[in-house]
Amino acid sequence: MALVKLLELLLCSFFLVGCHSSQSSQQVSSAPHPKGEPSPLGEDNLSFPWSRLRLPRYIIPLHYHLVLQPNLTTLRFTGSVQIQIDVQNNSNWVVLHSKGLQISKATILDHNFAHLTDQVVLKPVLPVLHNPSHEQIGIFSPRVLSSGQKYFLYIEFGAEFAEGFYGFYKSTYKTSKGETRTLASTHFEPTSARMAFPCFDEPSFKANFSIQIRRSPQYISLSNMPIVKTVELHGGLLEDHFAPSVKMSTYLVAFVICDFKSVTATTTSGIKVSIYAAPEKWEQTHYALEVAVKMLDFYEEYFNIPYPLPKQDLIAIPDFQSGAMENWGLTTYRETSLLYDPLTSSVSDKLWVTMVIGHELAHQWFGNLVTMKWWNDIWLNEGFARYMEFISAEATYPNLKVEEYLLHTCFAAIGHDSLNSSRPISSPAENPTQIKEMFDTVSYEKGACVLHMLRHFLTDEVFQSGIVRYLRKYSFGNAQNQDLWDSLANVRLNGRFLFFVLSKAYLFAGEHLDLTAIMNTWTLQKGIPLVTVTRKGPRLLLRQHSFLWHIPLTYRTDTSSIIHRHLMTSTSEEASWVKINSDMTGYYVVHYEDDGWDVMAKLMRENHTALSYKDRTHLIHNAFQLVSAGHLSLNKAMDLIGYLQLEKHTVPLLEGLGYLEAFYNLIEKINELELTKDLGRYILHFFRAVIDQQTWSDSGSVSERRLRSEVLSLACHLDYPPCLERANQHFQEWLQSNGTLNLPTDVAETVYSVGAQHDHGWNSLLDTYKISLSEAQKNKILQALTSSRDTEKLQRLLQLGLEGKVIRSQDLSSLILMVARNPKGHYLAWNFVKKNWDELVEKLVFQLLPVQLFFESIKEQASQLRATQIALDNMKKNIRWIQRNLEILRKWLNEQIK
């Protein structure tokens, strides 16, 4: 089994197929090749002609004709590819990518399809050399390929379906009758198309693709484009011919062979949209269809660029490592990211499906239509798609209140960006391991938040006009950071903008804005700016730590309800309070020095609605971030959230409650029993009114339902008797129905978790997990099973996850995280990770020294992983927090619960 990546679920999020040595094997010898890569055909003492990781630029692919014949019985596939190439320098060599493929034939033909050999032979096979460390092959032509000419490269190949979740791989599912069904699917981003067919597997090598797939009649095949004809072959096989694709990168190619069913609808502009899923999950596809149609209509209008394909398929793959993948015209999803069951899916599940679909369909423009030139700028794909989730969902499903979640996206980015191991948004990445590491919190969340800041100070209209200009100019091509800044800067800016540069504030007229200089400070360096605010009478003094960023300043005061974008002066402003970074539209942390935090705490106690809910949430987050960084005492932050008994809005309430819960979980794991008990008592006393007013139902707004789920879950975790009593009552009713009773979806996980604390309940839940057709329900049950305080049960779950039958391998990383969050399971999870390192990667625990020693013992492997440093940084951060704040918290609680 391939290494399963834990760290964005645990700390980072990427999937490692393997680690590569820093030294490359550039010379071909007679040494055995890795499995699946036989000795080169006709080496004749030739040496591999290329030493770099990236391919030469003088041979350009134009059109692929790909024929594939997958066999779902033998679990192998064979195929051929004919690639039309444009040669721009004289050469005898064609170098391209191939990984794990058995090349049985390779030849080159001229534009008349004549073989480039010195003599006529029956099988003009050319020498193929392999460089496995670079995942490249070189094909030698006895005749020089002339600059300015076009040729056809023809290769025949075969391989077993890939292990894991990348390349062309096998997936399975079970029917309600227990029958195992097999399908084959692809996931190529970032560097795995080369595992399915030889290709120029870099994003700038865009080409057209004509694909043919041979299949048995009991299956269907899907690809990026619609089928134009199906041909009957000898032996009962069918061959589907797909229409030629638009010009696109190899990582966006996709094909699936399965027996799924679909639902279909049409957008306003006539695009055919279909949702595919396993036949018995067909009824869970209808919400996704509604969302996809709405989203495509929205994006066509917002971008003012027609969707360029005739169809858009969305398919739920049973075995899928990430959340989804934006393959052009055939987006693939984990089942939890596409399927919605009204009987078992909560409002949070519904929001997740909506956002993921919005993300993948945004990619059809950002990423597919316009693609980054290289992976160092992957944020141009992922940051935009992440941000467009919010814009699209807010426009199409306003009742979901997605703007409430944008704050937490930026909070997640700040937490990551505050670590020494963070990186700039645009960072070097060359080998496949480094490239996979780019798919992280920085590219997604920080990228989205920087775009939100950019949109806010440019205005919605200017931002939208600029990105439309960018998409039109680079359609079917590639772009980089500078191209985006140029497109935005070419839209006339109206108004004036206040920027904080170095230690001074400057007021710029729109037409004098150097957007490149401003944005380079956000994309070419790591970290989160800290702005310190000091009041000197009526004047406001601001200073920026590190003096590195161009920060767009906004603020709000008690003298005006509007958001200010210019500097206060002693004659024009005399406010009793000032809130910097209004609604957290800027990506920076603010520290109010001297008595500044006391002023804010007083405002929150006496008149908290003078601030927007976003500003209240932002103040809470800033305060506790400053505590972690050592700039603010914990008791100041605790005093700030003392107003929360008056808070009626879900977002700031959950922000404050979330920090208290995090502190509880932290001290619970370090066996501070008395302090844990005191903090639990304080939380229950402080939030009792909020807890007691919750109903065990699915009624109310999205915000109210989210609050219900979070609050009741915590109350039961803290052993609040009324919560335990109600949850046990629901669980007993569920047991008596043999698991057929549909619990209120917002509280189902809490009910399951309480029931899982007893043997019979735990075993009943595991039995239901095995047969459930709802991934939403299975996820809730798995969370509950891992909450058990019985370590033998936790060990059993980990073993089931490793086996990959009852608990799928795709869920193993989540499972380990769940166990690690359990106070009875965090050492268990860590020992499991160490024991099974060949199949797992690092996770966070609280004992720093053994983690450091373990990583030292695998230094050569771990040194390539930024995730290793992120894990250690997070642990050091937690240890510093404990050292600084444990006694402060103990003293503060003693004063509160006297």
PDB file of N, CA and C in Angstrom, residues 269 296-308 364-365 369-370 467-476:
ATOM      1  N   SER A 269     -27.750  27.480 -20.761  1.00  0.00           N
ATOM      2  CA  SER A 269     -27.066  27.594 -22.048  1.00  0.00           C
ATOM      3  C   SER A 269     -26.973  26.279 -22.802  1.00  0.00           C
ATOM      4  N   LEU A 296     -23.013  26.165 -12.644  1.00  0.00           N
ATOM      5  CA  LEU A 296     -22.543  26.406 -14.013  1.00  0.00           C
ATOM      6  C   LEU A 296     -23.211  27.646 -14.602  1.00  0.00           C
ATOM      7  N   ASP A 297     -24.502  27.790 -14.358  1.00  0.00           N
ATOM      8  CA  ASP A 297     -25.192  28.999 -14.822  1.00  0.00           C
ATOM      9  C   ASP A 297     -24.568  30.245 -14.205  1.00  0.00           C
ATOM     10  N   PHE A 298     -24.281  30.183 -12.913  1.00  0.00           N
ATOM     11  CA  PHE A 298     -23.692  31.340 -12.234  1.00  0.00           C
ATOM     12  C   PHE A 298     -22.326  31.679 -12.813  1.00  0.00           C
ATOM     13  N   TYR A 299     -21.463  30.676 -12.965  1.00  0.00           N
ATOM     14  CA  TYR A 299     -20.102  30.945 -13.430  1.00  0.00           C
ATOM     15  C   TYR A 299     -20.082  31.471 -14.857  1.00  0.00           C
ATOM     16  N   GLU A 300     -20.946  30.953 -15.716  1.00  0.00           N
ATOM     17  CA  GLU A 300     -20.994  31.472 -17.087  1.00  0.00           C
ATOM     18  C   GLU A 300     -21.342  32.956 -17.085  1.00  0.00           C
ATOM     19  N   GLU A 301     -22.238  33.339 -16.189  1.00  0.00           N
ATOM     20  CA  GLU A 301     -22.617  34.754 -16.116  1.00  0.00           C
ATOM     21  C   GLU A 301     -21.527  35.583 -15.444  1.00  0.00           C
ATOM     22  N   TYR A 302     -20.959  35.091 -14.351  1.00  0.00           N
ATOM     23  CA  TYR A 302     -19.975  35.852 -13.588  1.00  0.00           C
ATOM     24  C   TYR A 302     -18.699  36.069 -14.403  1.00  0.00           C
ATOM     25  N   PHE A 303     -18.208  35.006 -15.048  1.00  0.00           N
ATOM     26  CA  PHE A 303     -16.981  35.111 -15.824  1.00  0.00           C
ATOM     27  C   PHE A 303     -17.230  35.674 -17.229  1.00  0.00           C
ATOM     28  N   ASN A 304     -18.498  35.695 -17.632  1.00  0.00           N
ATOM     29  CA  ASN A 304     -18.858  36.185 -18.966  1.00  0.00           C
ATOM     30  C   ASN A 304     -18.087  35.454 -20.056  1.00  0.00           C
ATOM     31  N   ILE A 305     -17.850  34.174 -19.813  1.00  0.00           N
ATOM     32  CA  ILE A 305     -17.155  33.296 -20.767  1.00  0.00           C
ATOM     33  C   ILE A 305     -17.920  31.977 -20.788  1.00  0.00           C
ATOM     34  N   PRO A 306     -18.399  31.535 -21.940  1.00  0.00           N
ATOM     35  CA  PRO A 306     -19.170  30.289 -21.981  1.00  0.00           C
ATOM     36  C   PRO A 306     -18.336  29.091 -21.536  1.00  0.00           C
ATOM     37  N   TYR A 307     -18.956  28.177 -20.847  1.00  0.00           N
ATOM     38  CA  TYR A 307     -18.320  26.894 -20.554  1.00  0.00           C
ATOM     39  C   TYR A 307     -18.033  26.214 -21.893  1.00  0.00           C
ATOM     40  N   PRO A 308     -16.780  25.825 -22.159  1.00  0.00           N
ATOM     41  CA  PRO A 308     -16.418  25.463 -23.533  1.00  0.00           C
ATOM     42  C   PRO A 308     -16.674  24.020 -23.937  1.00  0.00           C
ATOM     43  N   GLN A 364     -13.137  24.867 -13.738  1.00  0.00           N
ATOM     44  CA  GLN A 364     -13.331  24.710 -15.182  1.00  0.00           C
ATOM     45  C   GLN A 364     -12.863  25.974 -15.914  1.00  0.00           C
ATOM     46  N   TRP A 365     -12.839  27.089 -15.194  1.00  0.00           N
ATOM     47  CA  TRP A 365     -12.274  28.328 -15.730  1.00  0.00           C
ATOM     48  C   TRP A 365     -10.876  28.567 -15.130  1.00  0.00           C
ATOM     49  N   LEU A 369      -9.338  26.257 -18.065  1.00  0.00           N
ATOM     50  CA  LEU A 369      -9.270  27.201 -19.177  1.00  0.00           C
ATOM     51  C   LEU A 369      -7.960  27.971 -19.150  1.00  0.00           C
ATOM     52  N   VAL A 370      -7.597  28.470 -17.984  1.00  0.00           N
ATOM     53  CA  VAL A 370      -6.301  29.124 -17.769  1.00  0.00           C
ATOM     54  C   VAL A 370      -5.574  28.351 -16.674  1.00  0.00           C
ATOM     55  N   ILE A 467     -10.470  39.798 -13.377  1.00  0.00           N
ATOM     56  CA  ILE A 467     -10.286  38.361 -13.570  1.00  0.00           C
ATOM     57  C   ILE A 467     -10.921  37.894 -14.875  1.00  0.00           C
ATOM     58  N   VAL A 468     -11.978  38.553 -15.320  1.00  0.00           N
ATOM     59  CA  VAL A 468     -12.534  38.225 -16.638  1.00  0.00           C
ATOM     60  C   VAL A 468     -11.514  38.558 -17.719  1.00  0.00           C
ATOM     61  N   ARG A 469     -10.855  39.693 -17.580  1.00  0.00           N
ATOM     62  CA  ARG A 469      -9.796  40.073 -18.536  1.00  0.00           C
ATOM     63  C   ARG A 469      -8.680  39.024 -18.528  1.00  0.00           C
ATOM     64  N   TYR A 470      -8.300  38.588 -17.355  1.00  0.00           N
ATOM     65  CA  TYR A 470      -7.249  37.576 -17.200  1.00  0.00           C
ATOM     66  C   TYR A 470      -7.657  36.261 -17.875  1.00  0.00           C
ATOM     67  N   LEU A 471      -8.890  35.817 -17.633  1.00  0.00           N
ATOM     68  CA  LEU A 471      -9.346  34.549 -18.202  1.00  0.00           C
ATOM     69  C   LEU A 471      -9.440  34.625 -19.719  1.00  0.00           C
ATOM     70  N   ARG A 472      -9.900  35.741 -20.224  1.00  0.00           N
ATOM     71  CA  ARG A 472     -10.025  35.869 -21.686  1.00  0.00           C
ATOM     72  C   ARG A 472      -8.655  35.914 -22.358  1.00  0.00           C
ATOM     73  N   LYS A 473      -7.738  36.663 -21.774  1.00  0.00           N
ATOM     74  CA  LYS A 473      -6.430  36.824 -22.408  1.00  0.00           C
ATOM     75  C   LYS A 473      -5.652  35.519 -22.453  1.00  0.00           C
ATOM     76  N   TYR A 474      -5.795  34.680 -21.427  1.00  0.00           N
ATOM     77  CA  TYR A 474      -4.971  33.475 -21.338  1.00  0.00           C
ATOM     78  C   TYR A 474      -5.776  32.189 -21.538  1.00  0.00           C
ATOM     79  N   SER A 475      -6.958  32.301 -22.153  1.00  0.00           N
ATOM     80  CA  SER A 475      -7.789  31.126 -22.397  1.00  0.00           C
ATOM     81  C   SER A 475      -7.032  30.058 -23.180  1.00  0.00           C
ATOM     82  N   PHE A 476      -7.150  28.820 -22.738  1.00  0.00           N
ATOM     83  CA  PHE A 476      -6.493  27.654 -23.334  1.00  0.00           C
ATOM     84  C   PHE A 476      -4.971  27.766 -23.294  1.00  0.00           C
TER      85      PHE A 476
END
